[in-house]
CSV table of C-alpha atoms in Angstrom, one decimal:
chain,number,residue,atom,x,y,z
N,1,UNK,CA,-17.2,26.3,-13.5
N,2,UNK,CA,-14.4,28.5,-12.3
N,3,UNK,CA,-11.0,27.9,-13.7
N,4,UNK,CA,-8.2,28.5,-12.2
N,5,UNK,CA,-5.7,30.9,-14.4
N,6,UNK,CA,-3.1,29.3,-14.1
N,7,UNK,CA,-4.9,26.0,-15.4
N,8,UNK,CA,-6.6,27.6,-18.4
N,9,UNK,CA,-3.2,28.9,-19.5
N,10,UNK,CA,-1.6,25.5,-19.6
N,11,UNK,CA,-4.2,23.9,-21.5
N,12,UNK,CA,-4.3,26.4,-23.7
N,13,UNK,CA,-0.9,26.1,-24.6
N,14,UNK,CA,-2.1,22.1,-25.6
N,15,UNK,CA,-4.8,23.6,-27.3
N,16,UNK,CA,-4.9,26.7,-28.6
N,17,UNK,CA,-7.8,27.3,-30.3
N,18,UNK,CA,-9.4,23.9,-29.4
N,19,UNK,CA,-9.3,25.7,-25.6
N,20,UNK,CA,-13.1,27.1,-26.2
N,21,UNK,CA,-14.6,23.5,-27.2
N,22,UNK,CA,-12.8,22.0,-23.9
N,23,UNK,CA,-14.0,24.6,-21.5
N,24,UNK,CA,-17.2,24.0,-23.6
N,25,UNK,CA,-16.9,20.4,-22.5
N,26,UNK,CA,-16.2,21.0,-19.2
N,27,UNK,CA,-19.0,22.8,-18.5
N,28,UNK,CA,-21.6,20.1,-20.0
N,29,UNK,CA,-22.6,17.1,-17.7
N,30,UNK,CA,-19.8,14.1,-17.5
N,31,UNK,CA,-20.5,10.9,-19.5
N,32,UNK,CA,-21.9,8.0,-17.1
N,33,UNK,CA,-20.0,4.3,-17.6
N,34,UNK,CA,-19.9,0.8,-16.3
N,35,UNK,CA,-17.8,-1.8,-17.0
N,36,UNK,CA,-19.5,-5.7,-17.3
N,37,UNK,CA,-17.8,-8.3,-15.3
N,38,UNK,CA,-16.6,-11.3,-17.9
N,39,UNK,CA,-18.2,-13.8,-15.7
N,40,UNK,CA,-21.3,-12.6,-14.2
N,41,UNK,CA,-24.0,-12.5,-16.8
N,42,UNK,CA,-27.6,-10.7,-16.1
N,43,UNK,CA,-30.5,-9.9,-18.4
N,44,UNK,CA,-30.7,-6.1,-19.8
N,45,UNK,CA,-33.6,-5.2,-22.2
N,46,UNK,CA,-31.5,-1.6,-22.6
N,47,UNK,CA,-29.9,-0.5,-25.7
N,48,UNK,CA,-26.4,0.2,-24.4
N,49,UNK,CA,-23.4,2.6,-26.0
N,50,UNK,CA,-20.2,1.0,-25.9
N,51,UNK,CA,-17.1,2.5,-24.9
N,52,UNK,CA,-14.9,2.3,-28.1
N,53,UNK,CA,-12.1,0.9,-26.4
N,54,UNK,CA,-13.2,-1.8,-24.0
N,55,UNK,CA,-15.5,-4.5,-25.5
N,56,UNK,CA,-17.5,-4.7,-21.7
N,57,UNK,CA,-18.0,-1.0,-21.3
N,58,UNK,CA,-20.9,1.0,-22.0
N,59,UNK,CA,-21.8,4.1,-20.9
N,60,UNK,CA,-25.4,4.8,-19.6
N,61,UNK,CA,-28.4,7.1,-20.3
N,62,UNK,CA,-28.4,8.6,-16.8
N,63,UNK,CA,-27.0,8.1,-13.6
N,64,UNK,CA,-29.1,5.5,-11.3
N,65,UNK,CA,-28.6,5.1,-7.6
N,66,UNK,CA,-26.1,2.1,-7.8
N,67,UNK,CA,-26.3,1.6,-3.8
N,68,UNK,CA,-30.3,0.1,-4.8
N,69,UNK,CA,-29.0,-1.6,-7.5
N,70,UNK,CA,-28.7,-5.6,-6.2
N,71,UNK,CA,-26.8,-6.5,-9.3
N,72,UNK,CA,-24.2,-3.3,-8.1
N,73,UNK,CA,-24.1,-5.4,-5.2
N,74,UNK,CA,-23.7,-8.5,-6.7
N,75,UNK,CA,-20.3,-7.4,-8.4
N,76,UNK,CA,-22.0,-7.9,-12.3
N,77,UNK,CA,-20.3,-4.5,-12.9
N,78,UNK,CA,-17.8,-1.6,-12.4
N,79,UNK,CA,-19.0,1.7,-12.3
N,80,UNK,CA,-15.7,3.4,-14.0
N,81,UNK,CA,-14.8,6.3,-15.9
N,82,UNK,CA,-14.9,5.7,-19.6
N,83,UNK,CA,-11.8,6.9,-20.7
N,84,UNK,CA,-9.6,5.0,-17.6
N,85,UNK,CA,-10.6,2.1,-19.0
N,86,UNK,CA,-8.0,2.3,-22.2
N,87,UNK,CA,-5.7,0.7,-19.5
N,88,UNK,CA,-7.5,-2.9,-20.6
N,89,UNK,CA,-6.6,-1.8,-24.7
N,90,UNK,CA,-3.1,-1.1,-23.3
N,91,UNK,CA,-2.5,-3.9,-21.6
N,92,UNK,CA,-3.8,-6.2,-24.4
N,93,UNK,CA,-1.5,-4.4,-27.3
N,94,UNK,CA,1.4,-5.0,-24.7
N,95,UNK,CA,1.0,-8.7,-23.7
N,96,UNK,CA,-0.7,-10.0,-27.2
N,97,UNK,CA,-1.4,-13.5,-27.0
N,98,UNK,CA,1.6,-14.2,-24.4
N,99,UNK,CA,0.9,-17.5,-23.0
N,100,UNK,CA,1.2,-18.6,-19.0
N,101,UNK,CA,0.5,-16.8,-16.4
N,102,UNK,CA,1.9,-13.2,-15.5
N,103,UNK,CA,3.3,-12.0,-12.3
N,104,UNK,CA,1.5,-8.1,-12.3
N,105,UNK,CA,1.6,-5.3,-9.9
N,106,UNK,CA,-1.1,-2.4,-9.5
N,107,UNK,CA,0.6,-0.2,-7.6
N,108,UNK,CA,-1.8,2.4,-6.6
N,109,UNK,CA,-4.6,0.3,-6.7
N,110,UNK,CA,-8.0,1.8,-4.5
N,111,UNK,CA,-10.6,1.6,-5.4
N,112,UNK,CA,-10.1,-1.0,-7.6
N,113,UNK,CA,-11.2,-0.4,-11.0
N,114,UNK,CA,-8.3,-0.5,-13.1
N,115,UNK,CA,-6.8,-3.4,-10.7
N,116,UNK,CA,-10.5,-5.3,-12.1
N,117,UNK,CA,-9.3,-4.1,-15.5
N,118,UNK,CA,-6.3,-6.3,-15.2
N,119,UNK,CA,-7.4,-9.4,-13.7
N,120,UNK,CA,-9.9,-9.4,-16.7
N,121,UNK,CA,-6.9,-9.1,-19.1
N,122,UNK,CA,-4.6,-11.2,-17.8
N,123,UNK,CA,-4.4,-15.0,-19.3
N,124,UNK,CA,-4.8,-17.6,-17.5
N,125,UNK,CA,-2.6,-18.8,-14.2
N,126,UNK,CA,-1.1,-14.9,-14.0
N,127,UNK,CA,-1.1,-13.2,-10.5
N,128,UNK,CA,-2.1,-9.8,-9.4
N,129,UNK,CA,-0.3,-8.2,-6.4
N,130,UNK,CA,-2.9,-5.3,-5.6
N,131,UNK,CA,-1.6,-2.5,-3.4
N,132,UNK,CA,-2.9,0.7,-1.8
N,133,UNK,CA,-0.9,2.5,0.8
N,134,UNK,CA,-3.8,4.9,2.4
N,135,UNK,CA,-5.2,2.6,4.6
N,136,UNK,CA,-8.8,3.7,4.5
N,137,UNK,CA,-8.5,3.4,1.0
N,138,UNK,CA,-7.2,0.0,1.2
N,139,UNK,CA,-10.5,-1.2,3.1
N,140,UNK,CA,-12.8,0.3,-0.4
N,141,UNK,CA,-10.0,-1.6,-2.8
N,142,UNK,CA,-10.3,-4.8,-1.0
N,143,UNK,CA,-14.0,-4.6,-0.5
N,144,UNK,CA,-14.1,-3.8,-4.3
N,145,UNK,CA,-12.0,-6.9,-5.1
N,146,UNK,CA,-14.3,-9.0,-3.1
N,147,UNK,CA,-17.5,-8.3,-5.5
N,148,UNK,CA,-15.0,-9.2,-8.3
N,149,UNK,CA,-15.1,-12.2,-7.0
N,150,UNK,CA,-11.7,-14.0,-8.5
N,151,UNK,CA,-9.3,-15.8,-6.2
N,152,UNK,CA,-5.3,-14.9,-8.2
N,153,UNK,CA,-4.9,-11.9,-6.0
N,154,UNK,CA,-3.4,-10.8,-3.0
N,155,UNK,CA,-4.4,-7.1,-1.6
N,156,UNK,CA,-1.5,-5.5,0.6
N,157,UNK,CA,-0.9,-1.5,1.9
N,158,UNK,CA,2.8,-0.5,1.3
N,159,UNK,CA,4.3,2.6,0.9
N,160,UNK,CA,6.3,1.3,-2.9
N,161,UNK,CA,9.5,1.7,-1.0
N,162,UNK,CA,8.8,-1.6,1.0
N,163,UNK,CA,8.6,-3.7,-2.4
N,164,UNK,CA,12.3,-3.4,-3.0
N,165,UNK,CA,13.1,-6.8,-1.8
N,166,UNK,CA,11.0,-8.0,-4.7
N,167,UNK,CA,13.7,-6.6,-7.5
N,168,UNK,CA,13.5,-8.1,-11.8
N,169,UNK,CA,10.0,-9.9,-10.0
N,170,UNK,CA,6.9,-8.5,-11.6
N,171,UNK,CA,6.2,-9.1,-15.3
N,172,UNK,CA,3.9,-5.9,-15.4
N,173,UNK,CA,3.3,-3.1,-13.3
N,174,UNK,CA,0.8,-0.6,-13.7
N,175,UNK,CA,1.4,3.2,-11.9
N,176,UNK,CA,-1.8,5.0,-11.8
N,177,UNK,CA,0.2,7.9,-9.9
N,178,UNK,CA,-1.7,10.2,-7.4
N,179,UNK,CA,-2.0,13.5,-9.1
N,180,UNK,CA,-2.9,16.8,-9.2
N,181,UNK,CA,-6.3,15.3,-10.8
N,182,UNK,CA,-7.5,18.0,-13.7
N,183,UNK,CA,-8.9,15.4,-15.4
N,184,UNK,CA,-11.8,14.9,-12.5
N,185,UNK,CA,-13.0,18.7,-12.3
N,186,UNK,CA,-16.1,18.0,-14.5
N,187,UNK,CA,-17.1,15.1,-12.1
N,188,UNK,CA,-15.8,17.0,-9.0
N,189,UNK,CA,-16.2,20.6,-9.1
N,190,UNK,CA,-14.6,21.1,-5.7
N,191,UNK,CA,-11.3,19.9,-6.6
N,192,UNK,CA,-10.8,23.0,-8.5
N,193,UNK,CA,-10.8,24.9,-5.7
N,194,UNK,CA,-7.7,22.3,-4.6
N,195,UNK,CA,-5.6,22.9,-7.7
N,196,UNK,CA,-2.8,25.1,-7.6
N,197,UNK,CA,1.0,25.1,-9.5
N,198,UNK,CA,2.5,24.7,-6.3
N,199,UNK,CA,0.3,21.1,-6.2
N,200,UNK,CA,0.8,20.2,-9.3
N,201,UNK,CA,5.2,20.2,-8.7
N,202,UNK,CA,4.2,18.5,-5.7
N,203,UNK,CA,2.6,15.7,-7.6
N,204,UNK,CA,4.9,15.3,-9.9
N,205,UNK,CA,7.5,15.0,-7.7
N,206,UNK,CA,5.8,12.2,-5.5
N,207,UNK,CA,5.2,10.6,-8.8
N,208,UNK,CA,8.8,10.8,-9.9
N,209,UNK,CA,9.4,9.0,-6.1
N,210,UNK,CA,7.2,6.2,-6.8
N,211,UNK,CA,8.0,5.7,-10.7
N,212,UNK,CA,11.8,5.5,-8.9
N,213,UNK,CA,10.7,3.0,-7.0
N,214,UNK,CA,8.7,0.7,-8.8
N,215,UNK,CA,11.2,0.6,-12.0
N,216,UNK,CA,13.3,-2.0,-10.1
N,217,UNK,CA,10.7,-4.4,-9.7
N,218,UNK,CA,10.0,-5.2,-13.1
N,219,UNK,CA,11.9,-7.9,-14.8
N,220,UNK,CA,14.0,-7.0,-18.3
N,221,UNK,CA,11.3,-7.5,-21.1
N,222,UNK,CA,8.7,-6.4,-18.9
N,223,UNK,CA,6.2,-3.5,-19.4
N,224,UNK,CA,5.1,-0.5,-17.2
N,225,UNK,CA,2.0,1.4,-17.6
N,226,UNK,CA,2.2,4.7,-16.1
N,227,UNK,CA,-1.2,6.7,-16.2
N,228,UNK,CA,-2.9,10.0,-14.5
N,229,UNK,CA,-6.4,12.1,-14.2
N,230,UNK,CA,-4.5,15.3,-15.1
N,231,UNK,CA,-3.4,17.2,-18.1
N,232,UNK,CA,-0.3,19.3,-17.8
N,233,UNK,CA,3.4,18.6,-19.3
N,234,UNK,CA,4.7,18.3,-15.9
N,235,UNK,CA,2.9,15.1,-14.8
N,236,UNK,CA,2.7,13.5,-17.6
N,237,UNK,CA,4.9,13.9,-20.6
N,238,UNK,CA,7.7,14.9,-18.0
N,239,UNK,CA,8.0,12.5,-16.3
N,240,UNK,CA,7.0,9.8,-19.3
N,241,UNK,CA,10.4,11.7,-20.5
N,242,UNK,CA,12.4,10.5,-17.3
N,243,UNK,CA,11.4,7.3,-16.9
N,244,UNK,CA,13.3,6.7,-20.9
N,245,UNK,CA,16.5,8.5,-19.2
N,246,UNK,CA,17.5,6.0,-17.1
N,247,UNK,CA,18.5,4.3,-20.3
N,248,UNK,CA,16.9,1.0,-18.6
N,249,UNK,CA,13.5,1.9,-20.3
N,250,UNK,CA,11.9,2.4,-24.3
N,251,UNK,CA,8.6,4.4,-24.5
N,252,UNK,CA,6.4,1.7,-26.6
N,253,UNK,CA,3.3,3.3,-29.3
N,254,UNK,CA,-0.3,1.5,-29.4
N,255,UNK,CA,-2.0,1.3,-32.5
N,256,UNK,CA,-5.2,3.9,-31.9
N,257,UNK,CA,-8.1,4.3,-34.6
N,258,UNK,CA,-7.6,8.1,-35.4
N,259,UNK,CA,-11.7,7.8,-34.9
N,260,UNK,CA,-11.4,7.0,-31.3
N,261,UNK,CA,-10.4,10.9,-30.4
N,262,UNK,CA,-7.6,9.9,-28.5
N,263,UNK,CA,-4.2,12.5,-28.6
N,264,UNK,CA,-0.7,11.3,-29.3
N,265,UNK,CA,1.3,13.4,-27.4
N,266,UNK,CA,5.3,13.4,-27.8
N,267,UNK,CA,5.2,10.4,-25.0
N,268,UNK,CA,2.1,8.8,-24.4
N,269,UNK,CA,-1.4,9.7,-25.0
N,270,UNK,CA,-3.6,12.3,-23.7
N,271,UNK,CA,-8.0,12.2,-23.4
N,272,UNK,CA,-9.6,15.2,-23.5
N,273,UNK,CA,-13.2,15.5,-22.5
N,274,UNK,CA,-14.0,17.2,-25.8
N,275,UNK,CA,-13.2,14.8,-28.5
N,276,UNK,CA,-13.5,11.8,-26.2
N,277,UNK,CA,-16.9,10.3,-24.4
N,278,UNK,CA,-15.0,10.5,-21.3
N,279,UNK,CA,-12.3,12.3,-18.5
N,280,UNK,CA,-9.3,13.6,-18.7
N,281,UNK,CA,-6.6,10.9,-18.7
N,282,UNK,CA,-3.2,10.4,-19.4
N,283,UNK,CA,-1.1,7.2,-20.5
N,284,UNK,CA,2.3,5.9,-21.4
N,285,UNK,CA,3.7,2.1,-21.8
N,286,UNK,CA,7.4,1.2,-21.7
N,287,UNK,CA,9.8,-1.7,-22.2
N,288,UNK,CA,12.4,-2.7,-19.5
N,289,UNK,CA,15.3,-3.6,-21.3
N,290,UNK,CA,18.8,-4.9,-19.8
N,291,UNK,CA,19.7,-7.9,-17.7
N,292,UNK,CA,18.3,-8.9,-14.5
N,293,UNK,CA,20.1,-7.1,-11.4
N,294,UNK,CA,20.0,-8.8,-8.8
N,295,UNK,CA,17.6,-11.5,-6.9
N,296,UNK,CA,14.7,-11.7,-4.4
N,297,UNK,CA,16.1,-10.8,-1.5
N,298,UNK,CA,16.0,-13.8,1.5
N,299,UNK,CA,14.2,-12.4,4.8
N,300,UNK,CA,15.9,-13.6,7.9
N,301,UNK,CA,13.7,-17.2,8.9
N,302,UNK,CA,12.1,-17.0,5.8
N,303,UNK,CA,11.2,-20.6,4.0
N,304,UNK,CA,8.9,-21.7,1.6
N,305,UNK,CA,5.8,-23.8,2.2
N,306,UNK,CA,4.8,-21.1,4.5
N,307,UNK,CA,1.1,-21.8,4.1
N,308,UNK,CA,-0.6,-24.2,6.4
N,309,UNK,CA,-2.0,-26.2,3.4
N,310,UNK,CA,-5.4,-28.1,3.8
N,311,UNK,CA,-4.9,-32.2,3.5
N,312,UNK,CA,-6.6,-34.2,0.8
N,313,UNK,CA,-9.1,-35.4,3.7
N,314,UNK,CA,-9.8,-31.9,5.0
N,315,UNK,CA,-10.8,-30.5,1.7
N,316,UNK,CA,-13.5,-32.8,1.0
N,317,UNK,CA,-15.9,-31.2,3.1
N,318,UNK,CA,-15.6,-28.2,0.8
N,319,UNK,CA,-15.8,-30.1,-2.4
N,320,UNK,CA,-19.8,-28.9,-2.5
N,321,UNK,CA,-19.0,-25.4,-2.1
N,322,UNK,CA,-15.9,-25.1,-4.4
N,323,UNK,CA,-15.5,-25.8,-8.2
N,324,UNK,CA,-12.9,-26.7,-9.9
N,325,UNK,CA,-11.5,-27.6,-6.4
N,326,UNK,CA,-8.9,-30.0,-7.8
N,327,UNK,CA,-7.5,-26.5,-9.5
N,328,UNK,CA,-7.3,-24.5,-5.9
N,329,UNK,CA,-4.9,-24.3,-3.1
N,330,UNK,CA,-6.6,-24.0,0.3
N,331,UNK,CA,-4.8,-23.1,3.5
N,332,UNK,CA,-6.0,-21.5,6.5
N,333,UNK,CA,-4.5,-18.0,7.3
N,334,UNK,CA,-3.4,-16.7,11.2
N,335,UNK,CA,-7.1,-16.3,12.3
N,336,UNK,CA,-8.1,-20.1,11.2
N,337,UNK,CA,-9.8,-19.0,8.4
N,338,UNK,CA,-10.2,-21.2,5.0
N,339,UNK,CA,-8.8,-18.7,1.9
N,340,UNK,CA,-8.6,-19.9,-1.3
N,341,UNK,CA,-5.9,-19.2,-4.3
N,342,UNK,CA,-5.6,-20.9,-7.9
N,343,UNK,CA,-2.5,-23.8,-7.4
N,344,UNK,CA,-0.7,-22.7,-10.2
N,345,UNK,CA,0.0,-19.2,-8.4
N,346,UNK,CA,1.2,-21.3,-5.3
N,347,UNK,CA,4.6,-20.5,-6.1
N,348,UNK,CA,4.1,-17.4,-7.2
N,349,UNK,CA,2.6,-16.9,-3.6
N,350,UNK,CA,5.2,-18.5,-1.8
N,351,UNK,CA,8.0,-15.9,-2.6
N,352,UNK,CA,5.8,-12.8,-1.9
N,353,UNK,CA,4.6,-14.3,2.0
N,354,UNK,CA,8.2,-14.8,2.7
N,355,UNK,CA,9.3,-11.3,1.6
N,356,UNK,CA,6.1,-9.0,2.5
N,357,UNK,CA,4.3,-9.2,5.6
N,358,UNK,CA,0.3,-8.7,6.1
N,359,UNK,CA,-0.8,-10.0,2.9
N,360,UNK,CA,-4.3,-11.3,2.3
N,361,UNK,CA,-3.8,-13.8,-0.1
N,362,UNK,CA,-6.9,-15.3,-2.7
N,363,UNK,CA,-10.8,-15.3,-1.7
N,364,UNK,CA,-11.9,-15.7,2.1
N,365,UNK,CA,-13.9,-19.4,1.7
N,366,UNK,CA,-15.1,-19.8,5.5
N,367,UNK,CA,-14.8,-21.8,8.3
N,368,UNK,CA,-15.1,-24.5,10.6
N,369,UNK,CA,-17.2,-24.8,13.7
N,370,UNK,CA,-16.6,-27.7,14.5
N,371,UNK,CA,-17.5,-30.3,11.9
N,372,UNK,CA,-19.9,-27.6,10.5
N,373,UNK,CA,-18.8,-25.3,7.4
N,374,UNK,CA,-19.6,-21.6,7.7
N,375,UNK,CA,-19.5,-20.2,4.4
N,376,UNK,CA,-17.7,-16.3,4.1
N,377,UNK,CA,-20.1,-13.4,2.6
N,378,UNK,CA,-16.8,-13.2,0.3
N,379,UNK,CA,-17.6,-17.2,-1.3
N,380,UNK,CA,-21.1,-16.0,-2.2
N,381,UNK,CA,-19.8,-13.7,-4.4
N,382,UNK,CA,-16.9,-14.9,-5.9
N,383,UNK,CA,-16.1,-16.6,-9.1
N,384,UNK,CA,-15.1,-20.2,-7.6
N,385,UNK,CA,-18.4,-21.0,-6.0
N,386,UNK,CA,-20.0,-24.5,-6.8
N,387,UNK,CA,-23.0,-24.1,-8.9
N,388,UNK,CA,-25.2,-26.7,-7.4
N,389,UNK,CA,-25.7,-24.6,-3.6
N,390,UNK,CA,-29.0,-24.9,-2.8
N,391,UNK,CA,-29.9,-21.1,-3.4
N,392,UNK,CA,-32.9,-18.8,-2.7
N,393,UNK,CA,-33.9,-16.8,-5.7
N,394,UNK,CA,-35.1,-13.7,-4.7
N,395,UNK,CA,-36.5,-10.5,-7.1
N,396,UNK,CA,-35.6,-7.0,-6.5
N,397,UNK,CA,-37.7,-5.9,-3.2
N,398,UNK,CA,-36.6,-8.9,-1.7
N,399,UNK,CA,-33.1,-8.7,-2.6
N,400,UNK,CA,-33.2,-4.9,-1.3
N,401,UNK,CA,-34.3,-6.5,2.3
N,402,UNK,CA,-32.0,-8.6,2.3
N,403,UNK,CA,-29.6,-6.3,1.9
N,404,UNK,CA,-30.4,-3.8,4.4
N,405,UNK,CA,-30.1,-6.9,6.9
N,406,UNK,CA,-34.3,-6.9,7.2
N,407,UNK,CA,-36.7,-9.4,7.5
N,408,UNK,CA,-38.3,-10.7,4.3
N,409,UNK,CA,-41.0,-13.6,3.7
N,410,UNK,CA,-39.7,-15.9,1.9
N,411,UNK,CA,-42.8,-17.9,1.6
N,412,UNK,CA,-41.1,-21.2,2.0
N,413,UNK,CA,-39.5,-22.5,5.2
N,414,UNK,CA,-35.9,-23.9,4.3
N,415,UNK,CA,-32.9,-25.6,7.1
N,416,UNK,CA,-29.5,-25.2,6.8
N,417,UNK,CA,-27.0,-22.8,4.5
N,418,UNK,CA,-28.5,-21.3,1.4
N,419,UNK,CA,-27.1,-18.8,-1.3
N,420,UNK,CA,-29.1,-15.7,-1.9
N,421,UNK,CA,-29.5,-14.3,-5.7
N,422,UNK,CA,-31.1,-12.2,-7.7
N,423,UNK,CA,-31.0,-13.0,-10.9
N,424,UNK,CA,-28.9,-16.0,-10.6
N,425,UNK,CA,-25.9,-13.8,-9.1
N,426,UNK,CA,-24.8,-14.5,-5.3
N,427,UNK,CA,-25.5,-11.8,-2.8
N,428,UNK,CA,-24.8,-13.6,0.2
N,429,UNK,CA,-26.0,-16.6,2.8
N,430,UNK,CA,-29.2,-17.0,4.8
N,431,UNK,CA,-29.4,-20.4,7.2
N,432,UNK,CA,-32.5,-22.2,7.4
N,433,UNK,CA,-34.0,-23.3,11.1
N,434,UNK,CA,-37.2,-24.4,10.2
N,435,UNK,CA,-39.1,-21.9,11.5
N,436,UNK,CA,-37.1,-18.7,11.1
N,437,UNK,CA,-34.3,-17.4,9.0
N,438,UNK,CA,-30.9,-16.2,10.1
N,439,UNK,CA,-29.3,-13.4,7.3
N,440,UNK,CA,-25.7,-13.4,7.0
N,441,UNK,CA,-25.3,-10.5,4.7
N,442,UNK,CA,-21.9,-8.6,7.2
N,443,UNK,CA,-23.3,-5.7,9.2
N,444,UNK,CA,-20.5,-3.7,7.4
N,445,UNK,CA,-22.2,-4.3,4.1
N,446,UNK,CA,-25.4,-3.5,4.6
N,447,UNK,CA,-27.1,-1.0,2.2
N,448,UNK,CA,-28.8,2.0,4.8
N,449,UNK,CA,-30.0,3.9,2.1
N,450,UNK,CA,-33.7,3.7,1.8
């Protein structure tokens, strides 16, 4: 690999002699890691390595093709950079064992992974506001938050400068800042050929505009994680440095084993690909302090009980498809569709519809036609689904088909709605008609890899 000289310098100012084992390290193959989901369980007979500082990461042998991988599919896992995954450590050293539920940003959310990280930190009844302003990203974070599968979300694009009628709101917001991404030339060689000083000013600046924006947010007493893929002063310490001069902020420490190769820097801490199983990363945690300044600001027409709430009567249909049902909210959104949150984040829901527009709120259930339920591809996968569904077990060649939106046998002929799984995980919904099968898996979905 080709480094810039400019970049070799800088890191060999961090360095110094250490420079030689990092370029070493850069030029080995990257670490492969996945990240368990909490709730989906499956069957391994491999030997994993665990990531030192996330109890449900491991790294892997080799690199599989995930795409043929039906438990991929199935949202049992995360593929995700080891060392990005110290955001879960963070978080936990910051909240402890706070009790009730939290009221959390991810700012810069696609493609999902470290807004997964956080919804399987936070305790119970706590909200996650996931946002990504590049709207084809957006479409990969939500998509990625579907396989996740749990309902005490809402995904949104915004530029951050649209959140300021939310000020002293969020209890937590993470900033994983775009940046000049040095940490990622291992994995992807051709953004070295992307790098430059100029871009790297650049980044920091944009970060310094989003930091700017997303301080306000957080109530006094809250904490902000600000993170990056990159290595130089500029991006990181920096502007870990400005956030503290505002006066309104105090740089917290985390307790790290000295054995988990992680670098204090002067603010923040700094993973480098040669003492650490993982990327280069960069992290820092702060403490709001102060009084609150100011309240949600009122849009004009905005009220509360904005949701068109399902009756008593209307949900009992659903009561086979949903459990705990008695614990979730469901309302229909502007296309008639059924979407699901947890009730304790109804009011937590409330104040963000009548401040923000085009928010998806919870997990897509379905629909009626008529009398008849049609379940959502998103129900199949998610975390609220009632166990008893009749369901179709299938194994791996069949799961594949099914996937690809091909025919199968299923050697059995079956009416009406039935889940799909492999290995006791959802995939999606076939309907029985006696004689044939229809396959619901979305078009949008399918796998065309062969």
């Amino acid at each position: 690999m080709h480094l810039p000289i400019a970049f070799k310098n800088a890191v060999k100012e961090q360095l110094g002699e250490a420079f030689q084992d990092f370029e070493a390290a850069l030029a080995a193959p990257p670490s492969v890691s996945i990240r368990f989901h909490i709730s989906k369980k499956i069957n391994s007979k491999e030997n994993f390595d665990g990531v030192k500082w996330n109890s449900n990461g491991v790294y892997l042998k080799e690199r599989p093709v995930f795409t043929l991988d039906p438990a991929f599919q199935a949202g049992v896992y995360y593929v995700q950079e080891a060392s990005s995954m110290f955001v879960a450590e963070a978080m936990r050293q910051l909240i402890g064992n706070q009790q009730g539920g939290l009221k959390v940003l991810d700012l810069c959310a696609a493609p999902g992974g470290k807004s997964t990280l956080l919804l399987d930190q936070l305790p119970e009844g706590s909200f996650l506001l996931s946002n990504e302003v590049i709207k084809n990203r957006f479409q990969v974070l939500k998509y990625n938050l579907i396989k996740w599968g749990v309902p005490s979300i809402a995904t949104t694009s915004f530029d951050s400068k649209y959140l300021s009628a939310l000020p002293d709101f969020f209890d937590l917001i993470l900033v994983d800042a775009p940046c000049s991404g040095e940490g990622l030339f291992r994995k992807d060689p051709a953004s070295v050929l992307e790098w430059s000083p100029e871009n790297v000013q650049l980044c920091a600046a944009r970060q310094k505009r989003i930091l700017a924006e997303a301080m306000p947010l957080l109530r006094p007493g809250g904490h902000l994680i600000y993170c990056t893929c990159t290595y130089n002063r500029l991006e990181n310490e920096e502007n870990a440095a400005w956030i503290t001069q505002s006066g309104a902020f105090r740089h917290l420490p985390l307790t790290i084993p000295v054995e988990w190769g992680i670098k204090a820097k002067s603010l923040g801490y700094q993973f480098y690909p040669h003492q650490v199983k993982g990327e280069g990363f960069y992290i820092a945690c702060f403490q709001k302090e102060g009084h609150a300044q100011g309240k949600t600001k009122k849009q004009k027409g905005a009220q509360l009980h904005t949701f068109k709430l399902l009756s008593k009567k209307e949900k009992i249909p659903l009561a086979a498809w949903l459990s705990p049902i008695d614990e979730l909210c469901l309302f229909t959104d502007q296309n008639n569709t059924i979407r699901a949150i947890p009730a304790a984040n109804l009011p937590t829901a409330e104040i963000l519809k009548t401040q923000l527009k085009h928010l998806l709120f919870g997990l897509e259930i379905g629909s009626f036609k008529g009398k008849d339920f049609v379940p959502a591809p998103s129900l199949a996968l998610s975390t609220i689904r009632h166990p008893n569904i009749p369901s179709i077990a299938l194994d791996e060649t069949q799961a594949l088909a099914y996937l690809r939106k091909e025919d199968f046998d299923l050697h059995q002929n079956i009416k009406g709605w039935h889940l799909v799984s492999y290995q006791g995980l959802g995939l999606g919904w076939i309907k029985g008609l006696g004689n044939r099968v229809n396959n619901y898996y979305p078009k949008d979905w399918r796998i065309r890899m062969k």
